[in-house]
mmCIF file of C-alpha atoms and ligand atoms in Angstrom:
data_model
loop_
_atom_site.group_PDB
_atom_site.id
_atom_site.type_symbol
_atom_site.label_atom_id
_atom_site.label_comp_id
_atom_site.label_asym_id
_atom_site.label_seq_id
_atom_site.Cartn_x
_atom_site.Cartn_y
_atom_site.Cartn_z
ATOM 1 C CA MET X 1 15.055 5.720 32.346
ATOM 2 C CA GLU X 2 16.021 8.077 34.860
ATOM 3 C CA ARG X 3 19.767 10.231 35.193
ATOM 4 C CA ARG X 4 22.094 9.257 38.111
ATOM 5 C CA GLU X 5 25.794 9.740 38.743
ATOM 6 C CA LYS X 6 28.028 12.317 36.077
ATOM 7 C CA LEU X 7 30.281 10.101 33.961
ATOM 8 C CA TYR X 8 31.675 12.771 31.196
ATOM 9 C CA GLU X 9 31.199 16.358 30.336
ATOM 10 C CA GLY X 10 32.412 16.604 26.998
ATOM 11 C CA LYS X 11 32.312 20.009 24.791
ATOM 12 C CA ALA X 12 28.999 19.844 23.200
ATOM 13 C CA LYS X 13 27.418 16.740 25.603
ATOM 14 C CA ILE X 14 26.817 15.162 29.206
ATOM 15 C CA ILE X 15 27.107 11.338 30.295
ATOM 16 C CA TYR X 16 24.928 10.827 32.842
ATOM 17 C CA ALA X 17 25.151 6.906 34.940
ATOM 18 C CA THR X 18 21.174 5.391 34.289
ATOM 19 C CA ALA X 19 20.418 2.290 36.524
ATOM 20 C CA ASP X 20 21.639 -0.263 34.309
ATOM 21 C CA PRO X 21 25.317 -0.778 33.810
ATOM 22 C CA ASP X 22 24.547 -1.393 30.159
ATOM 23 C CA LYS X 23 23.332 2.733 29.823
ATOM 24 C CA ASN X 24 23.783 5.762 29.596
ATOM 25 C CA ILE X 25 21.761 8.706 29.291
ATOM 26 C CA LEU X 26 23.555 11.069 26.931
ATOM 27 C CA TYR X 27 22.330 15.232 27.195
ATOM 28 C CA PHE X 28 22.718 17.248 24.789
ATOM 29 C CA LYS X 29 23.825 21.167 25.049
ATOM 30 C CA ASP X 30 23.507 24.701 23.584
ATOM 31 C CA ASP X 31 27.506 24.807 24.578
ATOM 32 C CA ALA X 32 29.474 25.896 20.360
ATOM 33 C CA THR X 33 33.452 25.427 20.552
ATOM 34 C CA ALA X 34 35.477 25.424 17.263
ATOM 35 C CA PHE X 35 39.013 25.003 16.306
ATOM 36 C CA ASN X 36 39.127 23.003 19.288
ATOM 37 C CA GLY X 37 37.634 24.716 21.859
ATOM 38 C CA ALA X 38 39.554 28.429 20.921
ATOM 39 C CA LYS X 39 36.172 29.754 20.051
ATOM 40 C CA LYS X 40 33.364 29.184 22.489
ATOM 41 C CA GLY X 41 29.743 30.193 21.918
ATOM 42 C CA THR X 42 25.749 28.912 22.577
ATOM 43 C CA ILE X 43 23.652 28.063 19.981
ATOM 44 C CA LEU X 44 20.290 28.831 20.907
ATOM 45 C CA ASP X 45 18.314 25.202 21.203
ATOM 46 C CA LYS X 46 21.312 23.222 19.501
ATOM 47 C CA GLY X 47 21.123 20.558 21.409
ATOM 48 C CA ILE X 48 17.812 20.119 21.356
ATOM 49 C CA ILE X 49 18.508 20.070 17.572
ATOM 50 C CA ASN X 50 21.211 17.819 18.191
ATOM 51 C CA ASN X 51 18.936 15.156 19.829
ATOM 52 C CA ARG X 52 16.354 14.432 17.126
ATOM 53 C CA VAL X 53 18.612 14.930 14.441
ATOM 54 C CA SER X 54 21.311 13.153 15.646
ATOM 55 C CA ALA X 55 18.238 9.793 16.920
ATOM 56 C CA ARG X 56 16.911 10.493 13.412
ATOM 57 C CA LEU X 57 19.947 9.236 11.844
ATOM 58 C CA PHE X 58 20.405 6.870 14.419
ATOM 59 C CA GLN X 59 16.860 5.391 13.106
ATOM 60 C CA MET X 60 17.036 5.965 9.484
ATOM 61 C CA LEU X 61 20.684 3.575 9.945
ATOM 62 C CA ALA X 62 19.401 0.751 11.641
ATOM 63 C CA GLU X 63 16.640 1.034 9.114
ATOM 64 C CA HIS X 64 20.133 -0.241 6.988
ATOM 65 C CA GLY X 65 21.075 -2.410 9.691
ATOM 66 C CA ILE X 66 23.705 -0.408 10.636
ATOM 67 C CA GLU X 67 24.059 -0.906 14.620
ATOM 68 C CA SER X 68 24.357 2.445 16.492
ATOM 69 C CA HIS X 69 24.542 2.743 20.671
ATOM 70 C CA PHE X 70 21.650 4.936 19.878
ATOM 71 C CA ILE X 71 18.488 3.473 21.913
ATOM 72 C CA GLU X 72 15.330 5.569 22.303
ATOM 73 C CA GLN X 73 15.195 9.579 23.061
ATOM 74 C CA LEU X 74 14.005 10.063 26.426
ATOM 75 C CA SER X 75 12.791 14.522 26.732
ATOM 76 C CA ASP X 76 13.747 17.073 24.653
ATOM 77 C CA ARG X 77 17.934 17.036 25.268
ATOM 78 C CA GLU X 78 18.523 13.965 26.781
ATOM 79 C CA MET X 79 18.801 10.113 24.460
ATOM 80 C CA LEU X 80 19.036 6.598 26.530
ATOM 81 C CA ALA X 81 22.576 4.849 24.507
ATOM 82 C CA ARG X 82 23.839 1.577 24.990
ATOM 83 C CA LYS X 83 27.489 2.356 27.032
ATOM 84 C CA VAL X 84 30.062 1.551 24.626
ATOM 85 C CA ALA X 85 33.928 1.644 25.231
ATOM 86 C CA ILE X 86 34.474 5.082 22.302
ATOM 87 C CA ILE X 87 37.191 4.132 20.047
ATOM 88 C CA PRO X 88 40.134 6.989 20.560
ATOM 89 C CA VAL X 89 40.031 6.998 17.416
ATOM 90 C CA GLU X 90 37.581 9.971 14.914
ATOM 91 C CA VAL X 91 36.743 8.775 11.777
ATOM 92 C CA VAL X 92 36.151 12.035 9.308
ATOM 93 C CA ILE X 93 34.147 11.197 5.634
ATOM 94 C CA ARG X 94 34.820 12.947 2.655
ATOM 95 C CA ASN X 95 32.147 13.291 -0.283
ATOM 96 C CA TYR X 96 33.495 17.140 -1.229
ATOM 97 C CA VAL X 97 36.894 19.249 -0.687
ATOM 98 C CA ALA X 98 35.521 21.305 1.945
ATOM 99 C CA GLY X 99 37.506 22.419 5.222
ATOM 100 C CA SER X 100 41.134 20.483 6.487
ATOM 101 C CA LEU X 101 41.203 19.207 3.579
ATOM 102 C CA ALA X 102 41.531 22.302 1.489
ATOM 103 C CA LYS X 103 43.836 23.464 2.849
ATOM 104 C CA ARG X 104 46.032 20.568 3.555
ATOM 105 C CA MET X 105 45.699 19.591 -0.027
ATOM 106 C CA GLY X 106 45.513 23.570 -2.234
ATOM 107 C CA ARG X 107 41.989 22.947 -3.468
ATOM 108 C CA LYS X 108 38.754 25.089 -3.027
ATOM 109 C CA GLU X 109 35.769 24.143 -1.561
ATOM 110 C CA GLY X 110 33.247 22.184 -2.917
ATOM 111 C CA GLU X 111 35.291 20.530 -5.118
ATOM 112 C CA LYS X 112 33.389 16.905 -6.350
ATOM 113 C CA LEU X 113 36.029 14.386 -5.050
ATOM 114 C CA PRO X 114 35.943 11.309 -6.752
ATOM 115 C CA GLN X 115 35.460 8.564 -4.511
ATOM 116 C CA ALA X 116 35.208 8.938 -0.814
ATOM 117 C CA ILE X 117 38.374 9.546 2.143
ATOM 118 C CA VAL X 118 38.205 7.763 4.728
ATOM 119 C CA GLU X 119 40.699 9.514 7.232
ATOM 120 C CA TYR X 120 42.007 9.374 10.916
ATOM 121 C CA TYR X 121 42.147 11.236 13.384
ATOM 122 C CA TYR X 122 43.898 9.642 17.328
ATOM 123 C CA LYS X 123 41.559 11.913 19.571
ATOM 124 C CA ASP X 124 43.398 13.759 22.450
ATOM 125 C CA ASP X 125 42.585 16.954 22.483
ATOM 126 C CA ALA X 126 45.696 18.328 24.528
ATOM 127 C CA LEU X 127 47.607 17.401 20.836
ATOM 128 C CA ASN X 128 44.770 19.077 18.509
ATOM 129 C CA ASP X 129 43.044 15.240 18.096
ATOM 130 C CA PRO X 130 46.589 14.671 14.588
ATOM 131 C CA MET X 131 45.822 13.055 12.055
ATOM 132 C CA ILE X 132 47.097 9.588 11.683
ATOM 133 C CA ASN X 133 46.723 6.046 9.378
ATOM 134 C CA ARG X 134 45.947 2.377 10.191
ATOM 135 C CA ASP X 135 49.209 1.551 10.943
ATOM 136 C CA HIS X 136 49.546 4.330 13.703
ATOM 137 C CA VAL X 137 45.890 3.035 15.217
ATOM 138 C CA LEU X 138 47.844 -1.156 14.805
ATOM 139 C CA VAL X 139 51.265 0.253 16.271
ATOM 140 C CA PHE X 140 49.565 2.497 19.768
ATOM 141 C CA ASN X 141 47.165 -0.479 19.812
ATOM 142 C CA LEU X 142 44.155 2.886 19.264
ATOM 143 C CA ALA X 143 42.223 -0.410 17.815
ATOM 144 C CA THR X 144 42.872 -3.795 16.763
ATOM 145 C CA ALA X 145 42.995 -4.696 12.686
ATOM 146 C CA ALA X 146 39.482 -6.378 12.804
ATOM 147 C CA GLN X 147 37.855 -3.573 15.104
ATOM 148 C CA ILE X 148 39.421 -0.469 12.725
ATOM 149 C CA ASP X 149 38.656 -2.998 9.571
ATOM 150 C CA THR X 150 34.976 -3.079 10.357
ATOM 151 C CA VAL X 151 35.096 0.892 11.463
ATOM 152 C CA ARG X 152 35.662 1.288 7.624
ATOM 153 C CA GLU X 153 34.033 -0.799 6.520
ATOM 154 C CA VAL X 154 30.542 0.302 8.657
ATOM 155 C CA ALA X 155 31.838 3.931 8.218
ATOM 156 C CA LEU X 156 31.803 4.182 3.788
ATOM 157 C CA LYS X 157 27.737 2.225 4.776
ATOM 158 C CA VAL X 158 27.840 4.831 6.404
ATOM 159 C CA ASN X 159 27.850 7.393 3.747
ATOM 160 C CA GLN X 160 26.797 5.515 1.181
ATOM 161 C CA ALA X 161 22.373 5.461 3.011
ATOM 162 C CA LEU X 162 23.156 9.356 5.200
ATOM 163 C CA SER X 163 23.979 10.465 1.858
ATOM 164 C CA GLU X 164 21.369 9.348 0.198
ATOM 165 C CA TYR X 165 18.827 10.216 2.925
ATOM 166 C CA LEU X 166 19.863 13.329 2.812
ATOM 167 C CA LEU X 167 19.374 14.086 -1.360
ATOM 168 C CA ALA X 168 16.598 13.375 -0.521
ATOM 169 C CA ARG X 169 16.249 16.159 1.673
ATOM 170 C CA ASP X 170 18.013 18.790 -0.798
ATOM 171 C CA ILE X 171 21.287 18.278 1.207
ATOM 172 C CA LEU X 172 24.767 17.553 0.113
ATOM 173 C CA LEU X 173 26.622 15.379 2.250
ATOM 174 C CA VAL X 174 30.219 17.483 2.094
ATOM 175 C CA ASP X 175 31.866 15.502 5.050
ATOM 176 C CA PHE X 176 31.341 14.473 8.395
ATOM 177 C CA LYS X 177 32.785 12.556 11.352
ATOM 178 C CA LEU X 178 32.272 9.595 13.536
ATOM 179 C CA GLU X 179 32.948 7.952 16.313
ATOM 180 C CA PHE X 180 32.825 4.359 18.080
ATOM 181 C CA GLY X 181 32.781 1.937 20.734
ATOM 182 C CA THR X 182 32.802 -1.581 21.785
ATOM 183 C CA TYR X 183 29.665 -3.121 23.676
ATOM 184 C CA HIS X 184 29.837 -6.250 24.869
ATOM 185 C CA GLY X 185 32.519 -7.542 22.005
ATOM 186 C CA ARG X 186 30.785 -5.829 18.723
ATOM 187 C CA ILE X 187 31.645 -2.178 16.866
ATOM 188 C CA LEU X 188 28.631 0.358 17.732
ATOM 189 C CA LEU X 189 28.192 4.098 15.593
ATOM 190 C CA ALA X 190 28.308 5.992 18.613
ATOM 191 C CA ASP X 191 28.381 9.819 19.371
ATOM 192 C CA GLU X 192 25.919 12.125 17.205
ATOM 193 C CA ILE X 193 25.708 12.566 13.831
ATOM 194 C CA CYS X 194 23.780 15.782 13.652
ATOM 195 C CA PRO X 195 25.404 19.868 11.621
ATOM 196 C CA ASP X 196 27.952 19.288 14.230
ATOM 197 C CA THR X 197 29.403 16.694 13.326
ATOM 198 C CA CYS X 198 28.768 17.165 9.687
ATOM 199 C CA ARG X 199 29.556 19.748 6.777
ATOM 200 C CA LEU X 200 25.662 19.894 4.790
ATOM 201 C CA TRP X 201 25.558 22.197 2.171
ATOM 202 C CA ASP X 202 21.842 23.379 0.506
ATOM 203 C CA CYS X 203 22.163 21.041 -2.804
ATOM 204 C CA HIS X 204 21.126 24.119 -5.233
ATOM 205 C CA THR X 205 22.160 27.371 -3.631
ATOM 206 C CA LEU X 206 25.575 24.866 -1.972
ATOM 207 C CA GLU X 207 24.311 27.426 1.347
ATOM 208 C CA LYS X 208 26.424 26.189 4.210
ATOM 209 C CA LEU X 209 23.858 25.322 6.834
ATOM 210 C CA ASP X 210 25.784 23.195 9.526
ATOM 211 C CA LYS X 211 28.570 24.337 12.056
ATOM 212 C CA ASP X 212 30.556 26.006 9.579
ATOM 213 C CA ARG X 213 28.545 29.137 10.239
ATOM 214 C CA PHE X 214 29.542 29.641 13.189
ATOM 215 C CA ARG X 215 33.509 28.866 12.607
ATOM 216 C CA GLN X 216 33.262 30.859 10.066
ATOM 217 C CA GLU X 217 31.143 34.024 11.708
ATOM 218 C CA LEU X 218 28.653 33.227 8.831
ATOM 219 C CA GLY X 219 25.116 34.849 10.883
ATOM 220 C CA LYS X 220 22.502 32.517 10.801
ATOM 221 C CA VAL X 221 23.525 29.833 12.735
ATOM 222 C CA GLU X 222 20.073 29.191 14.453
ATOM 223 C CA GLU X 223 18.357 29.091 11.150
ATOM 224 C CA ALA X 224 20.435 26.899 9.371
ATOM 225 C CA TYR X 225 20.218 23.951 12.878
ATOM 226 C CA LEU X 226 16.018 24.302 12.194
ATOM 227 C CA GLU X 227 16.648 24.178 8.916
ATOM 228 C CA ILE X 228 18.685 21.094 8.760
ATOM 229 C CA CYS X 229 15.822 19.363 11.990
ATOM 230 C CA ARG X 230 12.991 20.873 9.604
ATOM 231 C CA ARG X 231 14.094 19.153 6.524
ATOM 232 C CA VAL X 232 16.215 15.876 8.345
ATOM 233 C CA CYS X 233 13.066 15.354 10.678
ATOM 234 C CA GLY X 234 9.825 17.122 8.404
ATOM 235 C CA GLU X 235 7.675 19.556 10.594
ATOM 236 C CA ILE X 236 8.985 20.654 14.030
HETATM 237 N N1 UDP F 1 34.815 17.383 12.803
HETATM 238 C C1 UDP F 1 34.361 16.859 14.327
HETATM 239 N N2 UDP F 1 35.036 17.646 15.020
HETATM 240 C C2 UDP F 1 36.625 17.353 14.674
HETATM 241 C C3 UDP F 1 36.652 18.004 13.955
HETATM 242 C C4 UDP F 1 36.130 17.806 12.511
HETATM 243 O O1 UDP F 1 32.844 17.225 13.905
HETATM 244 O O2 UDP F 1 36.371 17.497 16.213
HETATM 245 C C5 UDP F 1 33.953 16.581 11.500
HETATM 246 C C6 UDP F 1 33.613 18.613 11.235
HETATM 247 O O3 UDP F 1 32.390 18.862 11.129
HETATM 248 C C7 UDP F 1 33.871 17.960 9.355
HETATM 249 C C8 UDP F 1 34.999 16.940 8.990
HETATM 250 O O4 UDP F 1 34.326 16.442 10.680
HETATM 251 O O5 UDP F 1 32.153 17.553 9.257
HETATM 252 C C9 UDP F 1 35.939 17.438 8.925
HETATM 253 O O6 UDP F 1 36.554 18.020 9.507
HETATM 254 P P1 UDP F 1 38.201 18.712 8.690
HETATM 255 O O7 UDP F 1 38.452 17.550 9.532
HETATM 256 O O8 UDP F 1 38.036 19.760 7.469
HETATM 257 O O9 UDP F 1 38.055 20.050 9.826
HETATM 258 P P2 UDP F 1 38.035 21.401 10.027
HETATM 259 O O10 UDP F 1 37.236 21.599 9.549
HETATM 260 O O11 UDP F 1 36.390 21.387 10.886
HETATM 261 O O12 UDP F 1 38.912 21.387 11.317
#
């Protein structure tokens, strides 16, 4: 399957059309941004790692009956995916306190939550992705009630399968962001699942092995991405 015209360029990926109107090619870049684009940089080979890690995790989720846009990995930086219409709601699932939750609630990072928290954010860069709730989703027609209920249910299933898979590889799934799309009337998990979109800590040392190393300038960013790739995908 070959790339046709560029459809969209985002912060981390470029989306290309293919000869098949139902399929796109996602090209993973090394560009890194944080704080809604205010901090910009490059993480060497991040695109290769995020493509490989996302492909492995989408395959694993498919084995758990969770459908996604993923079809196959085409090359180091390219993934073939079903062409979904993205629902403009970012879904964040949290297992431990970190990031904006620590700030919002005045709690220390690392506290284990008694149950997972699901949050919704309106996907709009100009507005800085504001946090919203289910009522906003319905009133502003971002998704139907049936769609957002499916999204929540699938997100919690992803959390269960992903937490177990990662813990077996000595990785704590602190929190993560998912996006969903519609595809011929179905809801599919979309976007990517990788160290850009998840907080991943070593389960013994609690060392951060994700994009927080870039956001907080902790150093050893590339090393952390490689370590996640090694643990998730096996030797590289
Ligand atoms: N996240 C993301 N994209 C965003 C915002 C958040 O992938 O635009 C991920 C982030 O990596 C973390 C989780 O969602 O794993 C929760 O992020 P949080 O709300 O704490 O925001 P942040 O601290 O990243 O601004």
